[in-house]
Amino acid sequence: MRFLLFLGQRLALTVPTLLILSVLVFALQHLLPGDPALALAGEDMDPDVVAEIRHRYGFDLPIWHQYWNWLLAALQGDLGMSLRNSMSVVQLLLGKLGITLQLAVASMVLALVIGIPLGVLAAARPGSFASLAASGFALSGISVPHFWLGIMLVLAFSVNLNWFPSSGYTPFAEDPGRWAMGLVLPAFVLGTGIAGVLMRHTRSAMLQALGSDYIRTARAKGLREQRVVLKHALRNALVPVVTLGAIEFGQLLSGAVLTEQIFSIPGFGKLLVDGVLYRDYAVVQGLVLVSALLFIAASLVADILYFVINPRLRS
Amino acid sequence: MSAPLLDVRGLAVGFAGEDGLVPAVQGASFALGAGACLGIVGESGSGKSVAALSVMGLLPPATARITGGSVLLDGRDLLALTPEARRQLRGGEIAMIFQEPMTSLNPAFTIGDQIAEAIRAHAPMSAAAARERAIALLRQVRIASPEKRYDEYPHRLSGGMRQRVMIAIALAGNPRLLIADEPTTALDVTVQAQIVALLRDIQRERGTAILLISHNLGLIAGLADEIAVMYAGRVLEHGPAARILAHPEHPYTIGLLGAVPRAAPGEAPLVGIEGSVPDPRHPPPGCVFQPRCPFAEARCAEAAPPLRALAPGHHAACHLAPLEPVA
């Protein structure tokens, strides 16, 4: 019951966010320099054609009316047509969503599997070699640029060692082995950066938890140190880390522009770059809208997880 | 007292400071018989909690160093044991409750889980059996409808209830020694009395020896058979509780007694002790209490007085003891 109330409040909060977002996305088309009708008309600048386009797309209507029409269409799942390959934007996005999702999940799994254990280790053994190594890893994960790491990994593991494909995406149905191998390097590039962030937050949350009175109680019970750290401290330290992880995942879902470009992965990032290059406004608008929606969804999941993991909120 | 359960001899503990080890406990000795209650009284900074944590083996390993002395439990020196052996004693033969019931329970787990975990740490048994025992413990510490409370989280409980849960956790391993470090300081006065009554019943019914640590001589007076008075890391006076409360010999103990509030009208006004506990890095010459002592003489600043027997079992470290009774 309390959970439903909480969920209802959070959902209600997303409505104004979405409305503001829709205005921004709609304004994108009008903030860009030039007349969209002229841009659509392309080479053929016949004033009659331009006027015809202006009328057909409703550019001659008052701006609020245009927004209303656009919003109604968007609510019905119509984000317009791509100018470049005359597909509906929604269809185009749905085709790429799966790829971006796979990369995001692979990167996030890697980030969690590396970041959280390293953070726990660094906090549980302060000053040890393992702790220093973990901190060094986190620092390089955060500070090394993705494009550089990506190119170096391709050089080392694809060009020289030939262990992984250097670029491209193979659908799972086509060749599961190639599909998996193709995701390793880009997921590593994206995952290590997030692992660094997660490691640092895990470490500081763990250090705080390990200094708490309830840890002294756990030790006074005669529990093994492993149980003190992994049950009593970690459970409390994970509360802020889980929220952070969900937000990071939401960011991954909006597409990794550079990483997808380097590895020629046809996800959201590549679609965005192409959309901007070819002035495919409807695609860019759709991408921004969908990415933002996914991010809001991830934040919502973060809030729900925070609620579930934190008993103080439940009663 | 023959063959005490706990015998702490010449305990010395220091903490790593910026310029070397800062002494917190300096040659403190006290003993506690099986089933008895020893009260250690002192101001904050007197080293009483550090002494308790040394017995428990819970000093922060990064900063604290035990530099001397021994902690004997049934004649066995705990300081010579391996960390693993000490862990097994904790929560088993020796248990401890703390000052802060509000933060001493893990907010992420139910109280039942936290009690059952303490039970299973020392007596492997099924989860269902541990639940039964945990509910029985909750009943023993007089928590109403324990079956329902078992599944509640600490934030739903009042401070007094949480301290009862802490006591239930401490009793989980059937300890022979229960260390209670300021167990009522954070609680309301009415709740304080209930917790004291509970501790007294535990001592009587289970034969658990209690090491009670408090700055509150009134609390100690209500529970302890023996009293040790600590100041600046040293034991200045110890002896039977009734004797010390009636005939305190050390000026510091006399000062502490003067600072205990009484409710009866027409009693002597509250008297504080002037000054504050000395900086452990720069102790005063001679007797540590001499700068604050109203009776101090020249010799007090020259040599530290040793603990001397003044009556059977009653010792005080004062050049002037026994003091003449003041009319």
Short mmCIF file of N, CA and C in Angstrom, two decimals, chain A residues 187-277:
data_model
loop_
_atom_site.label_atom_id
_atom_site.label_comp_id
_atom_site.label_asym_id
_atom_site.label_seq_id
_atom_site.Cartn_x
_atom_site.Cartn_y
_atom_site.Cartn_z
N ALA A 187 31.86 -2.89 -24.60
CA ALA A 187 31.32 -2.95 -23.24
C ALA A 187 32.43 -2.69 -22.23
N PHE A 188 33.65 -3.13 -22.53
CA PHE A 188 34.76 -2.88 -21.62
C PHE A 188 35.05 -1.38 -21.56
N VAL A 189 35.06 -0.74 -22.74
CA VAL A 189 35.34 0.71 -22.77
C VAL A 189 34.30 1.47 -21.94
N LEU A 190 33.02 1.15 -22.16
CA LEU A 190 31.97 1.87 -21.43
C LEU A 190 31.93 1.43 -19.96
N GLY A 191 32.15 0.13 -19.74
CA GLY A 191 32.01 -0.42 -18.38
C GLY A 191 33.08 0.06 -17.44
N THR A 192 34.33 0.19 -17.90
CA THR A 192 35.40 0.56 -16.97
C THR A 192 35.21 1.98 -16.43
N GLY A 193 34.69 2.88 -17.29
CA GLY A 193 34.45 4.24 -16.81
C GLY A 193 33.45 4.23 -15.68
N ILE A 194 32.34 3.48 -15.90
CA ILE A 194 31.29 3.42 -14.87
C ILE A 194 31.80 2.65 -13.65
N ALA A 195 32.59 1.59 -13.91
CA ALA A 195 33.15 0.81 -12.79
C ALA A 195 33.97 1.72 -11.87
N GLY A 196 34.71 2.65 -12.47
CA GLY A 196 35.50 3.58 -11.67
C GLY A 196 34.63 4.43 -10.77
N VAL A 197 33.54 4.94 -11.35
CA VAL A 197 32.62 5.77 -10.56
C VAL A 197 31.98 4.94 -9.45
N LEU A 198 31.52 3.73 -9.82
CA LEU A 198 30.87 2.87 -8.83
C LEU A 198 31.84 2.47 -7.73
N MET A 199 33.10 2.19 -8.12
CA MET A 199 34.09 1.78 -7.13
C MET A 199 34.29 2.88 -6.09
N ARG A 200 34.43 4.11 -6.58
CA ARG A 200 34.67 5.21 -5.63
C ARG A 200 33.50 5.41 -4.68
N HIS A 201 32.29 5.33 -5.23
CA HIS A 201 31.12 5.52 -4.36
C HIS A 201 30.97 4.35 -3.40
N THR A 202 31.22 3.13 -3.90
CA THR A 202 31.12 1.96 -3.03
C THR A 202 32.13 2.08 -1.90
N ARG A 203 33.36 2.48 -2.25
CA ARG A 203 34.39 2.58 -1.21
C ARG A 203 34.00 3.59 -0.14
N SER A 204 33.56 4.79 -0.57
CA SER A 204 33.28 5.80 0.46
C SER A 204 32.05 5.40 1.27
N ALA A 205 31.04 4.78 0.60
CA ALA A 205 29.86 4.34 1.35
C ALA A 205 30.23 3.20 2.32
N MET A 206 31.14 2.32 1.88
CA MET A 206 31.57 1.22 2.74
C MET A 206 32.37 1.74 3.93
N LEU A 207 33.24 2.72 3.68
CA LEU A 207 34.04 3.27 4.78
C LEU A 207 33.13 3.89 5.82
N GLN A 208 32.10 4.59 5.34
CA GLN A 208 31.16 5.20 6.27
C GLN A 208 30.41 4.11 7.05
N ALA A 209 29.95 3.08 6.32
CA ALA A 209 29.19 2.01 6.98
C ALA A 209 30.07 1.28 8.00
N LEU A 210 31.33 1.03 7.64
CA LEU A 210 32.21 0.26 8.52
C LEU A 210 32.54 1.02 9.80
N GLY A 211 32.36 2.35 9.78
CA GLY A 211 32.61 3.13 10.99
C GLY A 211 31.37 3.25 11.87
N SER A 212 30.27 2.60 11.49
CA SER A 212 29.01 2.78 12.22
C SER A 212 28.97 1.96 13.50
N ASP A 213 28.07 2.38 14.38
CA ASP A 213 27.89 1.65 15.64
C ASP A 213 27.39 0.23 15.38
N TYR A 214 26.54 0.06 14.35
CA TYR A 214 25.99 -1.29 14.15
C TYR A 214 27.05 -2.27 13.69
N ILE A 215 28.14 -1.76 13.12
CA ILE A 215 29.26 -2.65 12.76
C ILE A 215 29.97 -3.11 14.04
N ARG A 216 30.09 -2.19 15.01
CA ARG A 216 30.67 -2.58 16.30
C ARG A 216 29.79 -3.65 16.96
N THR A 217 28.46 -3.48 16.84
CA THR A 217 27.55 -4.50 17.39
C THR A 217 27.78 -5.83 16.69
N ALA A 218 27.89 -5.79 15.36
CA ALA A 218 28.08 -7.04 14.61
C ALA A 218 29.37 -7.73 15.05
N ARG A 219 30.41 -6.93 15.28
CA ARG A 219 31.68 -7.53 15.74
C ARG A 219 31.54 -8.04 17.16
N ALA A 220 30.78 -7.31 17.98
CA ALA A 220 30.59 -7.75 19.37
C ALA A 220 29.83 -9.06 19.44
N LYS A 221 29.06 -9.38 18.38
CA LYS A 221 28.36 -10.67 18.34
C LYS A 221 29.33 -11.82 18.08
N GLY A 222 30.55 -11.47 17.64
CA GLY A 222 31.51 -12.52 17.31
C GLY A 222 31.34 -13.02 15.89
N LEU A 223 30.73 -12.21 15.02
CA LEU A 223 30.60 -12.63 13.61
C LEU A 223 31.96 -12.61 12.94
N ARG A 224 32.09 -13.45 11.91
CA ARG A 224 33.32 -13.41 11.11
C ARG A 224 33.39 -12.08 10.36
N GLU A 225 34.63 -11.59 10.19
CA GLU A 225 34.82 -10.28 9.55
C GLU A 225 34.17 -10.24 8.17
N GLN A 226 34.25 -11.37 7.46
CA GLN A 226 33.65 -11.45 6.12
C GLN A 226 32.15 -11.14 6.18
N ARG A 227 31.49 -11.70 7.19
CA ARG A 227 30.06 -11.48 7.33
C ARG A 227 29.77 -10.04 7.75
N VAL A 228 30.65 -9.51 8.61
CA VAL A 228 30.48 -8.12 9.05
C VAL A 228 30.53 -7.20 7.83
N VAL A 229 31.50 -7.45 6.95
CA VAL A 229 31.70 -6.57 5.80
C VAL A 229 30.63 -6.82 4.74
N LEU A 230 30.43 -8.08 4.36
CA LEU A 230 29.58 -8.37 3.21
C LEU A 230 28.08 -8.33 3.54
N LYS A 231 27.72 -8.58 4.79
CA LYS A 231 26.29 -8.48 5.12
C LYS A 231 25.98 -7.10 5.71
N HIS A 232 26.61 -6.81 6.84
CA HIS A 232 26.17 -5.63 7.58
C HIS A 232 26.59 -4.31 6.94
N ALA A 233 27.81 -4.24 6.46
CA ALA A 233 28.26 -2.97 5.87
C ALA A 233 27.76 -2.83 4.44
N LEU A 234 27.92 -3.88 3.64
CA LEU A 234 27.60 -3.76 2.22
C LEU A 234 26.13 -3.44 1.99
N ARG A 235 25.26 -4.10 2.78
CA ARG A 235 23.83 -3.88 2.57
C ARG A 235 23.47 -2.40 2.72
N ASN A 236 24.10 -1.74 3.67
CA ASN A 236 23.82 -0.31 3.86
C ASN A 236 24.55 0.56 2.85
N ALA A 237 25.76 0.12 2.48
CA ALA A 237 26.54 0.91 1.52
C ALA A 237 25.90 0.87 0.14
N LEU A 238 25.18 -0.22 -0.15
CA LEU A 238 24.62 -0.36 -1.50
C LEU A 238 23.48 0.62 -1.77
N VAL A 239 22.88 1.16 -0.71
CA VAL A 239 21.72 2.03 -0.93
C VAL A 239 22.06 3.19 -1.88
N PRO A 240 23.09 3.99 -1.60
CA PRO A 240 23.41 5.06 -2.56
C PRO A 240 24.00 4.53 -3.87
N VAL A 241 24.71 3.41 -3.81
CA VAL A 241 25.38 2.90 -5.02
C VAL A 241 24.35 2.40 -6.04
N VAL A 242 23.30 1.75 -5.55
CA VAL A 242 22.27 1.24 -6.46
C VAL A 242 21.61 2.40 -7.21
N THR A 243 21.33 3.48 -6.51
CA THR A 243 20.73 4.63 -7.15
C THR A 243 21.65 5.18 -8.23
N LEU A 244 22.91 5.30 -7.88
CA LEU A 244 23.89 5.80 -8.84
C LEU A 244 23.97 4.88 -10.05
N GLY A 245 23.99 3.58 -9.81
CA GLY A 245 24.08 2.60 -10.90
C GLY A 245 22.92 2.74 -11.87
N ALA A 246 21.71 2.93 -11.33
CA ALA A 246 20.54 3.06 -12.19
C ALA A 246 20.64 4.31 -13.05
N ILE A 247 21.15 5.40 -12.47
CA ILE A 247 21.30 6.64 -13.24
C ILE A 247 22.35 6.44 -14.35
N GLU A 248 23.45 5.78 -13.99
CA GLU A 248 24.49 5.52 -14.99
C GLU A 248 23.93 4.67 -16.13
N PHE A 249 23.08 3.71 -15.77
CA PHE A 249 22.48 2.85 -16.78
C PHE A 249 21.57 3.67 -17.69
N GLY A 250 20.84 4.59 -17.10
CA GLY A 250 19.98 5.47 -17.90
C GLY A 250 20.79 6.26 -18.90
N GLN A 251 21.98 6.67 -18.48
CA GLN A 251 22.84 7.43 -19.41
C GLN A 251 23.33 6.53 -20.53
N LEU A 252 23.65 5.28 -20.20
CA LEU A 252 24.08 4.35 -21.24
C LEU A 252 22.99 4.15 -22.29
N LEU A 253 21.74 4.19 -21.85
CA LEU A 253 20.63 3.93 -22.76
C LEU A 253 20.46 5.04 -23.79
N SER A 254 20.95 6.24 -23.48
CA SER A 254 20.81 7.30 -24.48
C SER A 254 21.87 7.16 -25.56
N GLY A 255 22.62 6.10 -25.50
CA GLY A 255 23.57 5.84 -26.59
C GLY A 255 24.93 6.40 -26.30
N ALA A 256 25.96 5.61 -26.63
CA ALA A 256 27.33 6.04 -26.42
C ALA A 256 27.87 6.48 -27.76
N VAL A 257 27.83 7.79 -27.97
CA VAL A 257 28.14 8.32 -29.31
C VAL A 257 29.54 7.90 -29.76
N LEU A 258 30.55 8.20 -28.95
CA LEU A 258 31.93 7.94 -29.40
C LEU A 258 32.21 6.45 -29.52
N THR A 259 31.79 5.71 -28.50
CA THR A 259 32.11 4.28 -28.49
C THR A 259 31.42 3.56 -29.65
N GLU A 260 30.16 3.89 -29.89
CA GLU A 260 29.46 3.26 -31.01
C GLU A 260 30.11 3.64 -32.33
N GLN A 261 30.60 4.87 -32.40
CA GLN A 261 31.26 5.33 -33.62
C GLN A 261 32.56 4.54 -33.85
N ILE A 262 33.36 4.39 -32.80
CA ILE A 262 34.65 3.70 -32.94
C ILE A 262 34.46 2.25 -33.35
N PHE A 263 33.48 1.59 -32.75
CA PHE A 263 33.29 0.17 -33.04
C PHE A 263 32.23 -0.07 -34.11
N SER A 264 31.79 0.99 -34.78
CA SER A 264 30.74 0.90 -35.81
C SER A 264 29.57 0.07 -35.34
N ILE A 265 29.06 0.37 -34.16
CA ILE A 265 27.89 -0.33 -33.66
C ILE A 265 26.66 0.52 -33.98
N PRO A 266 25.72 -0.04 -34.74
CA PRO A 266 24.60 0.78 -35.21
C PRO A 266 23.53 0.96 -34.15
N GLY A 267 23.85 1.63 -33.06
CA GLY A 267 22.88 1.89 -31.99
C GLY A 267 22.42 3.34 -32.02
N PHE A 268 21.91 3.80 -30.88
CA PHE A 268 21.40 5.17 -30.77
C PHE A 268 22.49 6.21 -31.06
N GLY A 269 23.69 5.94 -30.57
CA GLY A 269 24.78 6.90 -30.72
C GLY A 269 25.06 7.17 -32.19
N LYS A 270 25.14 6.10 -32.95
CA LYS A 270 25.44 6.24 -34.37
C LYS A 270 24.27 6.91 -35.09
N LEU A 271 23.05 6.54 -34.70
CA LEU A 271 21.86 7.14 -35.30
C LEU A 271 21.84 8.64 -35.06
N LEU A 272 22.27 9.05 -33.87
CA LEU A 272 22.29 10.47 -33.53
C LEU A 272 23.30 11.22 -34.39
N VAL A 273 24.49 10.63 -34.51
CA VAL A 273 25.53 11.28 -35.31
C VAL A 273 25.05 11.42 -36.75
N ASP A 274 24.50 10.34 -37.29
CA ASP A 274 24.01 10.40 -38.67
C ASP A 274 22.87 11.40 -38.80
N GLY A 275 21.98 11.40 -37.82
CA GLY A 275 20.84 12.31 -37.85
C GLY A 275 21.28 13.76 -37.90
N VAL A 276 22.31 14.09 -37.09
CA VAL A 276 22.79 15.46 -37.06
C VAL A 276 23.50 15.79 -38.38
N LEU A 277 24.32 14.86 -38.85
CA LEU A 277 25.08 15.09 -40.09
C LEU A 277 24.15 15.35 -41.28
#
